[in-house]
Amino acid sequence: EPEVTQTPSHQVTQMGQEVILRCVPISNHLYFYWYRQILGQKVEFLVSFYNNEISEKSEIFDDQFSVERPDGSNFTLKIRSTKLEDSAMYFCASTGQSNQPQHFGDGTRLSIL
Amino acid sequence: SQELEQSPQSLIVQEGKNLTINCTSSKTLYGLYWYKQKYGEGLIFLMMLQKGGEEKSHEKITAKLDEKKQQSSLHITASQPSHAGIYLCGADNAGGADGLTFGKGTHLIIQP
């Protein structure tokens, strides 16, 4: 069964450094998402992406964050200058149609030192 | 903004027993999704409900959405160790390709 894959599984970065989290959505999907889950807290929506542009973003997704679909398969989340509070599990999700379930990857655990 | 309240927060059930998890929305739901998460892992899609009064079943799990589309329940019959994990309800209240709002989750432990 096709699945969403995320790399790396764990990323450790010094505060202030840039980090790029990578995702390969399911191949025929058109809608892409990033979520984060701080340890012990809810899964929170960050951003949705469709037709090569952001379709919705939450308050969390400030100017430090950006997303990109550099080619036909990858979908990336960049955090420009990481802060301690960016430490969380980051999930990528995709779906083929807007009213269909989103399928999630296993996540990237980001640890900021 | 959309808020989802899940109850109970945690649940310990003896293997073989039935259980129910509830999810209540502060707004009318366009779509309600149930996911399961194992600790430190990704979310696994279980079921999607969109119509008032809708009920879906898969193996020993049944999910229902009330007529007013503001409350959903997840029922597990004859629980097994494989059912252990965190159950999350997620809401789509816009009907488009927007992000989901999630509840805090229900931690389910199955005692042998």
PDB file of C-alpha atoms in Angstrom:
ATOM      1  CA  GLU A   1       0.000   0.000   0.000  1.00  0.00           C
ATOM      2  CA  PRO A   2       1.393   3.437  -0.904  1.00  0.00           C
ATOM      3  CA  GLU A   3       2.548   5.523   2.021  1.00  0.00           C
ATOM      4  CA  VAL A   4       3.881   8.943   2.932  1.00  0.00           C
ATOM      5  CA  THR A   5       7.588   8.816   3.757  1.00  0.00           C
ATOM      6  CA  GLN A   6       9.491  11.342   5.826  1.00  0.00           C
ATOM      7  CA  THR A   7      13.202  11.906   6.295  1.00  0.00           C
ATOM      8  CA  PRO A   8      15.069  12.088   8.527  1.00  0.00           C
ATOM      9  CA  SER A   9      13.305  10.236  11.321  1.00  0.00           C
ATOM     10  CA  HIS A  10      15.230  12.272  13.889  1.00  0.00           C
ATOM     11  CA  GLN A  11      17.001  15.604  13.443  1.00  0.00           C
ATOM     12  CA  VAL A  12      19.128  17.304  16.091  1.00  0.00           C
ATOM     13  CA  THR A  13      20.010  20.927  15.388  1.00  0.00           C
ATOM     14  CA  GLN A  14      21.591  23.815  17.220  1.00  0.00           C
ATOM     15  CA  MET A  15      19.329  26.766  18.009  1.00  0.00           C
ATOM     16  CA  GLY A  16      19.489  29.403  15.290  1.00  0.00           C
ATOM     17  CA  GLN A  17      20.345  26.932  12.544  1.00  0.00           C
ATOM     18  CA  GLU A  18      18.212  26.259   9.495  1.00  0.00           C
ATOM     19  CA  VAL A  19      16.566  22.879   9.143  1.00  0.00           C
ATOM     20  CA  ILE A  20      14.787  21.231   6.226  1.00  0.00           C
ATOM     21  CA  LEU A  21      12.362  18.381   6.790  1.00  0.00           C
ATOM     22  CA  ARG A  22      11.563  16.228   3.805  1.00  0.00           C
ATOM     23  CA  CYS A  23       8.464  14.352   2.765  1.00  0.00           C
ATOM     24  CA  VAL A  24       7.516  12.216  -0.185  1.00  0.00           C
ATOM     25  CA  PRO A  25       3.701  12.218  -0.404  1.00  0.00           C
ATOM     26  CA  ILE A  26       1.717   9.417  -2.007  1.00  0.00           C
ATOM     27  CA  SER A  27       2.404   9.690  -5.721  1.00  0.00           C
ATOM     28  CA  ASN A  28      -1.021  10.612  -7.137  1.00  0.00           C
ATOM     29  CA  HIS A  29      -1.982  12.924  -4.270  1.00  0.00           C
ATOM     30  CA  LEU A  30      -2.498  16.618  -4.892  1.00  0.00           C
ATOM     31  CA  TYR A  31      -2.980  18.138  -1.424  1.00  0.00           C
ATOM     32  CA  PHE A  32      -0.114  18.282   1.039  1.00  0.00           C
ATOM     33  CA  TYR A  33       0.076  19.250   4.678  1.00  0.00           C
ATOM     34  CA  TRP A  34       2.461  19.770   7.561  1.00  0.00           C
ATOM     35  CA  TYR A  35       1.479  19.304  11.189  1.00  0.00           C
ATOM     36  CA  ARG A  36       3.474  19.357  14.390  1.00  0.00           C
ATOM     37  CA  GLN A  37       3.036  17.713  17.766  1.00  0.00           C
ATOM     38  CA  ILE A  38       4.917  19.071  20.735  1.00  0.00           C
ATOM     39  CA  LEU A  39       5.586  16.317  23.272  1.00  0.00           C
ATOM     40  CA  GLY A  40       2.441  15.604  25.276  1.00  0.00           C
ATOM     41  CA  GLN A  41       0.290  18.017  23.289  1.00  0.00           C
ATOM     42  CA  LYS A  42      -2.212  17.971  20.441  1.00  0.00           C
ATOM     43  CA  VAL A  43      -1.370  17.488  16.798  1.00  0.00           C
ATOM     44  CA  GLU A  44      -1.493  21.031  15.362  1.00  0.00           C
ATOM     45  CA  PHE A  45      -1.995  22.080  11.759  1.00  0.00           C
ATOM     46  CA  LEU A  46       0.755  24.208  10.227  1.00  0.00           C
ATOM     47  CA  VAL A  47       0.119  24.587   6.515  1.00  0.00           C
ATOM     48  CA  SER A  48      -1.653  23.129   3.505  1.00  0.00           C
ATOM     49  CA  PHE A  49      -0.360  23.233  -0.053  1.00  0.00           C
ATOM     50  CA  TYR A  50      -2.149  22.724  -3.345  1.00  0.00           C
ATOM     51  CA  ASN A  51      -1.372  23.559  -6.943  1.00  0.00           C
ATOM     52  CA  ASN A  52       2.101  24.794  -6.021  1.00  0.00           C
ATOM     53  CA  GLU A  53       0.968  27.331  -3.494  1.00  0.00           C
ATOM     54  CA  ILE A  54      -0.050  27.600   0.139  1.00  0.00           C
ATOM     55  CA  SER A  55      -3.815  27.263   0.474  1.00  0.00           C
ATOM     56  CA  GLU A  56      -4.055  27.727   4.227  1.00  0.00           C
ATOM     57  CA  LYS A  57      -1.712  28.351   7.133  1.00  0.00           C
ATOM     58  CA  SER A  58      -2.124  28.534  10.878  1.00  0.00           C
ATOM     59  CA  GLU A  59      -0.864  31.193  13.290  1.00  0.00           C
ATOM     60  CA  ILE A  60       2.067  28.919  14.103  1.00  0.00           C
ATOM     61  CA  PHE A  61       3.317  29.117  10.512  1.00  0.00           C
ATOM     62  CA  ASP A  62       5.110  32.453  10.764  1.00  0.00           C
ATOM     63  CA  ASP A  63       7.868  33.950   8.608  1.00  0.00           C
ATOM     64  CA  GLN A  64      10.404  31.472   9.983  1.00  0.00           C
ATOM     65  CA  PHE A  65       8.616  28.673   8.161  1.00  0.00           C
ATOM     66  CA  SER A  66       8.398  27.964   4.457  1.00  0.00           C
ATOM     67  CA  VAL A  67       7.275  25.081   2.285  1.00  0.00           C
ATOM     68  CA  GLU A  68       8.311  24.007  -1.137  1.00  0.00           C
ATOM     69  CA  ARG A  69       7.626  21.329  -3.695  1.00  0.00           C
ATOM     70  CA  PRO A  70      10.961  21.432  -5.511  1.00  0.00           C
ATOM     71  CA  ASP A  71      10.160  18.585  -7.887  1.00  0.00           C
ATOM     72  CA  GLY A  72       7.351  16.178  -8.674  1.00  0.00           C
ATOM     73  CA  SER A  73       7.852  14.029  -5.614  1.00  0.00           C
ATOM     74  CA  ASN A  74       9.252  15.936  -2.641  1.00  0.00           C
ATOM     75  CA  PHE A  75       7.511  18.326  -0.278  1.00  0.00           C
ATOM     76  CA  THR A  76       9.706  20.167   2.196  1.00  0.00           C
ATOM     77  CA  LEU A  77       9.290  22.237   5.346  1.00  0.00           C
ATOM     78  CA  LYS A  78      12.069  24.700   6.125  1.00  0.00           C
ATOM     79  CA  ILE A  79      12.556  26.420   9.447  1.00  0.00           C
ATOM     80  CA  ARG A  80      14.903  29.297   8.872  1.00  0.00           C
ATOM     81  CA  SER A  81      16.272  30.013  12.339  1.00  0.00           C
ATOM     82  CA  THR A  82      15.254  27.353  14.804  1.00  0.00           C
ATOM     83  CA  LYS A  83      14.194  28.099  18.370  1.00  0.00           C
ATOM     84  CA  LEU A  84      14.035  25.799  21.367  1.00  0.00           C
ATOM     85  CA  GLU A  85      10.222  25.797  21.142  1.00  0.00           C
ATOM     86  CA  ASP A  86      10.403  24.344  17.610  1.00  0.00           C
ATOM     87  CA  SER A  87      11.308  21.012  19.176  1.00  0.00           C
ATOM     88  CA  ALA A  88       8.467  18.698  18.226  1.00  0.00           C
ATOM     89  CA  MET A  89       7.414  15.827  16.012  1.00  0.00           C
ATOM     90  CA  TYR A  90       6.609  17.100  12.523  1.00  0.00           C
ATOM     91  CA  PHE A  91       4.157  15.154  10.392  1.00  0.00           C
ATOM     92  CA  CYS A  92       3.598  15.372   6.675  1.00  0.00           C
ATOM     93  CA  ALA A  93       0.252  14.301   5.222  1.00  0.00           C
ATOM     94  CA  SER A  94      -1.303  14.060   1.785  1.00  0.00           C
ATOM     95  CA  THR A  95      -4.611  13.335   0.148  1.00  0.00           C
ATOM     96  CA  GLY A  96      -5.865  12.909  -3.394  1.00  0.00           C
ATOM     97  CA  GLN A  97      -9.065  14.885  -3.010  1.00  0.00           C
ATOM     98  CA  SER A  98     -10.055  17.603  -0.599  1.00  0.00           C
ATOM     99  CA  ASN A  99     -12.884  15.580   0.963  1.00  0.00           C
ATOM    100  CA  GLN A 100     -10.864  12.413   1.412  1.00  0.00           C
ATOM    101  CA  PRO A 101      -8.817  11.293   4.426  1.00  0.00           C
ATOM    102  CA  GLN A 102      -5.318  12.617   4.884  1.00  0.00           C
ATOM    103  CA  HIS A 103      -2.602   9.994   5.082  1.00  0.00           C
ATOM    104  CA  PHE A 104       0.240  10.711   7.460  1.00  0.00           C
ATOM    105  CA  GLY A 105       3.916   9.866   7.472  1.00  0.00           C
ATOM    106  CA  ASP A 106       5.722   8.505  10.530  1.00  0.00           C
ATOM    107  CA  GLY A 107       7.065  11.942  11.367  1.00  0.00           C
ATOM    108  CA  THR A 108      10.410  13.620  11.937  1.00  0.00           C
ATOM    109  CA  ARG A 109      11.388  14.216  15.538  1.00  0.00           C
ATOM    110  CA  LEU A 110      13.136  17.609  15.645  1.00  0.00           C
ATOM    111  CA  SER A 111      15.272  18.356  18.686  1.00  0.00           C
ATOM    112  CA  ILE A 112      16.676  21.866  19.071  1.00  0.00           C
ATOM    113  CA  LEU A 113      19.634  22.232  21.422  1.00  0.00           C
TER     114      LEU A 113
ATOM    115  CA  SER B   1     -12.096  28.457  16.228  1.00  0.00           C
ATOM    116  CA  GLN B   2     -12.888  24.769  16.171  1.00  0.00           C
ATOM    117  CA  GLU B   3     -12.356  22.862  19.422  1.00  0.00           C
ATOM    118  CA  LEU B   4     -12.600  19.112  19.869  1.00  0.00           C
ATOM    119  CA  GLU B   5     -13.050  17.601  23.303  1.00  0.00           C
ATOM    120  CA  GLN B   6     -12.228  13.909  23.717  1.00  0.00           C
ATOM    121  CA  SER B   7     -13.252  11.755  26.626  1.00  0.00           C
ATOM    122  CA  PRO B   8     -11.981   9.962  28.482  1.00  0.00           C
ATOM    123  CA  GLN B   9      -8.388  11.200  28.407  1.00  0.00           C
ATOM    124  CA  SER B  10      -7.186   7.725  29.232  1.00  0.00           C
ATOM    125  CA  LEU B  11      -8.771   4.346  29.508  1.00  0.00           C
ATOM    126  CA  ILE B  12      -7.570   1.032  30.926  1.00  0.00           C
ATOM    127  CA  VAL B  13      -9.639  -1.908  29.764  1.00  0.00           C
ATOM    128  CA  GLN B  14      -9.311  -5.598  30.341  1.00  0.00           C
ATOM    129  CA  GLU B  15      -8.719  -7.623  27.194  1.00  0.00           C
ATOM    130  CA  GLY B  16     -11.992  -8.828  25.737  1.00  0.00           C
ATOM    131  CA  LYS B  17     -14.060  -5.958  27.117  1.00  0.00           C
ATOM    132  CA  ASN B  18     -15.888  -3.349  25.072  1.00  0.00           C
ATOM    133  CA  LEU B  19     -15.128   0.360  25.254  1.00  0.00           C
ATOM    134  CA  THR B  20     -16.297   3.694  23.884  1.00  0.00           C
ATOM    135  CA  ILE B  21     -14.394   6.916  23.205  1.00  0.00           C
ATOM    136  CA  ASN B  22     -16.214  10.184  22.612  1.00  0.00           C
ATOM    137  CA  CYS B  23     -15.396  13.296  20.625  1.00  0.00           C
ATOM    138  CA  THR B  24     -17.438  16.485  20.919  1.00  0.00           C
ATOM    139  CA  SER B  25     -17.087  19.480  18.654  1.00  0.00           C
ATOM    140  CA  SER B  26     -17.748  23.126  19.461  1.00  0.00           C
ATOM    141  CA  LYS B  27     -19.026  23.605  15.889  1.00  0.00           C
ATOM    142  CA  THR B  28     -20.942  21.596  13.321  1.00  0.00           C
ATOM    143  CA  LEU B  29     -18.624  19.194  11.603  1.00  0.00           C
ATOM    144  CA  TYR B  30     -18.188  18.918   7.867  1.00  0.00           C
ATOM    145  CA  GLY B  31     -16.118  15.784   8.280  1.00  0.00           C
ATOM    146  CA  LEU B  32     -14.940  13.802  11.298  1.00  0.00           C
ATOM    147  CA  TYR B  33     -11.897  11.556  11.109  1.00  0.00           C
ATOM    148  CA  TRP B  34     -10.656   8.955  13.540  1.00  0.00           C
ATOM    149  CA  TYR B  35      -6.959   8.151  13.672  1.00  0.00           C
ATOM    150  CA  LYS B  36      -4.848   5.873  15.819  1.00  0.00           C
ATOM    151  CA  GLN B  37      -1.346   6.810  16.928  1.00  0.00           C
ATOM    152  CA  LYS B  38       1.184   4.523  18.543  1.00  0.00           C
ATOM    153  CA  TYR B  39       3.567   6.286  20.881  1.00  0.00           C
ATOM    154  CA  GLY B  40       6.166   8.224  18.919  1.00  0.00           C
ATOM    155  CA  GLU B  41       4.785   7.150  15.567  1.00  0.00           C
ATOM    156  CA  GLY B  42       2.569   8.488  12.820  1.00  0.00           C
ATOM    157  CA  LEU B  43      -1.202   8.644  12.584  1.00  0.00           C
ATOM    158  CA  ILE B  44      -3.031   5.727  11.047  1.00  0.00           C
ATOM    159  CA  PHE B  45      -6.361   6.526   9.425  1.00  0.00           C
ATOM    160  CA  LEU B  46      -9.279   4.499  10.792  1.00  0.00           C
ATOM    161  CA  MET B  47     -12.551   5.998   9.579  1.00  0.00           C
ATOM    162  CA  MET B  48     -14.186   9.081   8.117  1.00  0.00           C
ATOM    163  CA  LEU B  49     -17.737  10.240   8.840  1.00  0.00           C
ATOM    164  CA  GLN B  50     -19.470  13.015   6.965  1.00  0.00           C
ATOM    165  CA  LYS B  51     -23.215  12.607   7.187  1.00  0.00           C
ATOM    166  CA  GLY B  52     -25.393  13.126  10.225  1.00  0.00           C
ATOM    167  CA  GLY B  53     -26.358   9.772  11.710  1.00  0.00           C
ATOM    168  CA  GLU B  54     -23.659   7.969   9.761  1.00  0.00           C
ATOM    169  CA  GLU B  55     -22.125   4.801  11.179  1.00  0.00           C
ATOM    170  CA  LYS B  56     -19.137   2.866   9.877  1.00  0.00           C
ATOM    171  CA  SER B  57     -17.485  -0.332  11.001  1.00  0.00           C
ATOM    172  CA  HIS B  58     -14.153  -1.950  10.318  1.00  0.00           C
ATOM    173  CA  GLU B  59     -13.315  -5.222  11.997  1.00  0.00           C
ATOM    174  CA  LYS B  60     -14.156  -4.648  15.671  1.00  0.00           C
ATOM    175  CA  ILE B  61     -14.262  -0.855  15.542  1.00  0.00           C
ATOM    176  CA  THR B  62     -17.458   1.130  14.948  1.00  0.00           C
ATOM    177  CA  ALA B  63     -17.652   4.900  14.623  1.00  0.00           C
ATOM    178  CA  LYS B  64     -20.800   7.009  14.671  1.00  0.00           C
ATOM    179  CA  LEU B  65     -21.600  10.644  13.976  1.00  0.00           C
ATOM    180  CA  ASP B  66     -24.708  12.105  15.601  1.00  0.00           C
ATOM    181  CA  GLU B  67     -27.535  13.704  13.634  1.00  0.00           C
ATOM    182  CA  LYS B  68     -26.464  17.231  14.548  1.00  0.00           C
ATOM    183  CA  LYS B  69     -22.908  16.456  13.411  1.00  0.00           C
ATOM    184  CA  GLN B  70     -21.307  17.701  16.611  1.00  0.00           C
ATOM    185  CA  GLN B  71     -20.504  14.478  18.410  1.00  0.00           C
ATOM    186  CA  SER B  72     -18.853  11.243  17.403  1.00  0.00           C
ATOM    187  CA  SER B  73     -18.151   8.011  19.235  1.00  0.00           C
ATOM    188  CA  LEU B  74     -15.702   5.196  18.585  1.00  0.00           C
ATOM    189  CA  HIS B  75     -16.649   1.813  19.946  1.00  0.00           C
ATOM    190  CA  ILE B  76     -14.333  -1.182  20.172  1.00  0.00           C
ATOM    191  CA  THR B  77     -15.857  -4.601  20.719  1.00  0.00           C
ATOM    192  CA  ALA B  78     -13.938  -7.408  22.436  1.00  0.00           C
ATOM    193  CA  SER B  79     -10.743  -5.385  22.804  1.00  0.00           C
ATOM    194  CA  GLN B  80      -7.349  -6.907  22.004  1.00  0.00           C
ATOM    195  CA  PRO B  81      -3.770  -5.866  22.848  1.00  0.00           C
ATOM    196  CA  SER B  82      -3.407  -4.612  19.264  1.00  0.00           C
ATOM    197  CA  HIS B  83      -6.036  -1.948  19.993  1.00  0.00           C
ATOM    198  CA  ALA B  84      -3.745  -0.211  22.482  1.00  0.00           C
ATOM    199  CA  GLY B  85      -2.591   3.265  21.481  1.00  0.00           C
ATOM    200  CA  ILE B  86      -3.792   6.842  21.269  1.00  0.00           C
ATOM    201  CA  TYR B  87      -7.052   7.513  19.458  1.00  0.00           C
ATOM    202  CA  LEU B  88      -7.439  10.938  17.913  1.00  0.00           C
ATOM    203  CA  CYS B  89     -10.472  12.555  16.407  1.00  0.00           C
ATOM    204  CA  GLY B  90      -9.884  15.183  13.746  1.00  0.00           C
ATOM    205  CA  ALA B  91     -12.334  17.689  12.336  1.00  0.00           C
ATOM    206  CA  ASP B  92     -12.704  19.247   8.956  1.00  0.00           C
ATOM    207  CA  ASN B  93     -15.160  22.087   9.357  1.00  0.00           C
ATOM    208  CA  ALA B  94     -14.573  23.900   6.111  1.00  0.00           C
ATOM    209  CA  GLY B  95     -15.292  21.265   3.521  1.00  0.00           C
ATOM    210  CA  GLY B  96     -12.198  22.042   1.528  1.00  0.00           C
ATOM    211  CA  ALA B  97      -8.563  21.037   1.561  1.00  0.00           C
ATOM    212  CA  ASP B  98      -7.901  22.698   4.857  1.00  0.00           C
ATOM    213  CA  GLY B  99      -5.988  21.387   7.799  1.00  0.00           C
ATOM    214  CA  LEU B 100      -7.630  19.213  10.388  1.00  0.00           C
ATOM    215  CA  THR B 101      -8.186  20.231  13.978  1.00  0.00           C
ATOM    216  CA  PHE B 102      -7.447  17.423  16.407  1.00  0.00           C
ATOM    217  CA  GLY B 103      -8.559  16.553  19.888  1.00  0.00           C
ATOM    218  CA  LYS B 104      -6.023  15.812  22.623  1.00  0.00           C
ATOM    219  CA  GLY B 105      -6.451  12.087  22.173  1.00  0.00           C
ATOM    220  CA  THR B 106      -7.547   9.155  24.312  1.00  0.00           C
ATOM    221  CA  HIS B 107      -4.815   6.860  25.626  1.00  0.00           C
ATOM    222  CA  LEU B 108      -6.075   3.286  25.539  1.00  0.00           C
ATOM    223  CA  ILE B 109      -4.332   0.564  27.514  1.00  0.00           C
ATOM    224  CA  ILE B 110      -5.447  -3.046  27.217  1.00  0.00           C
ATOM    225  CA  GLN B 111      -4.738  -5.217  30.224  1.00  0.00           C
ATOM    226  CA  PRO B 112      -4.242  -8.939  29.541  1.00  0.00           C
TER     227      PRO B 112
END
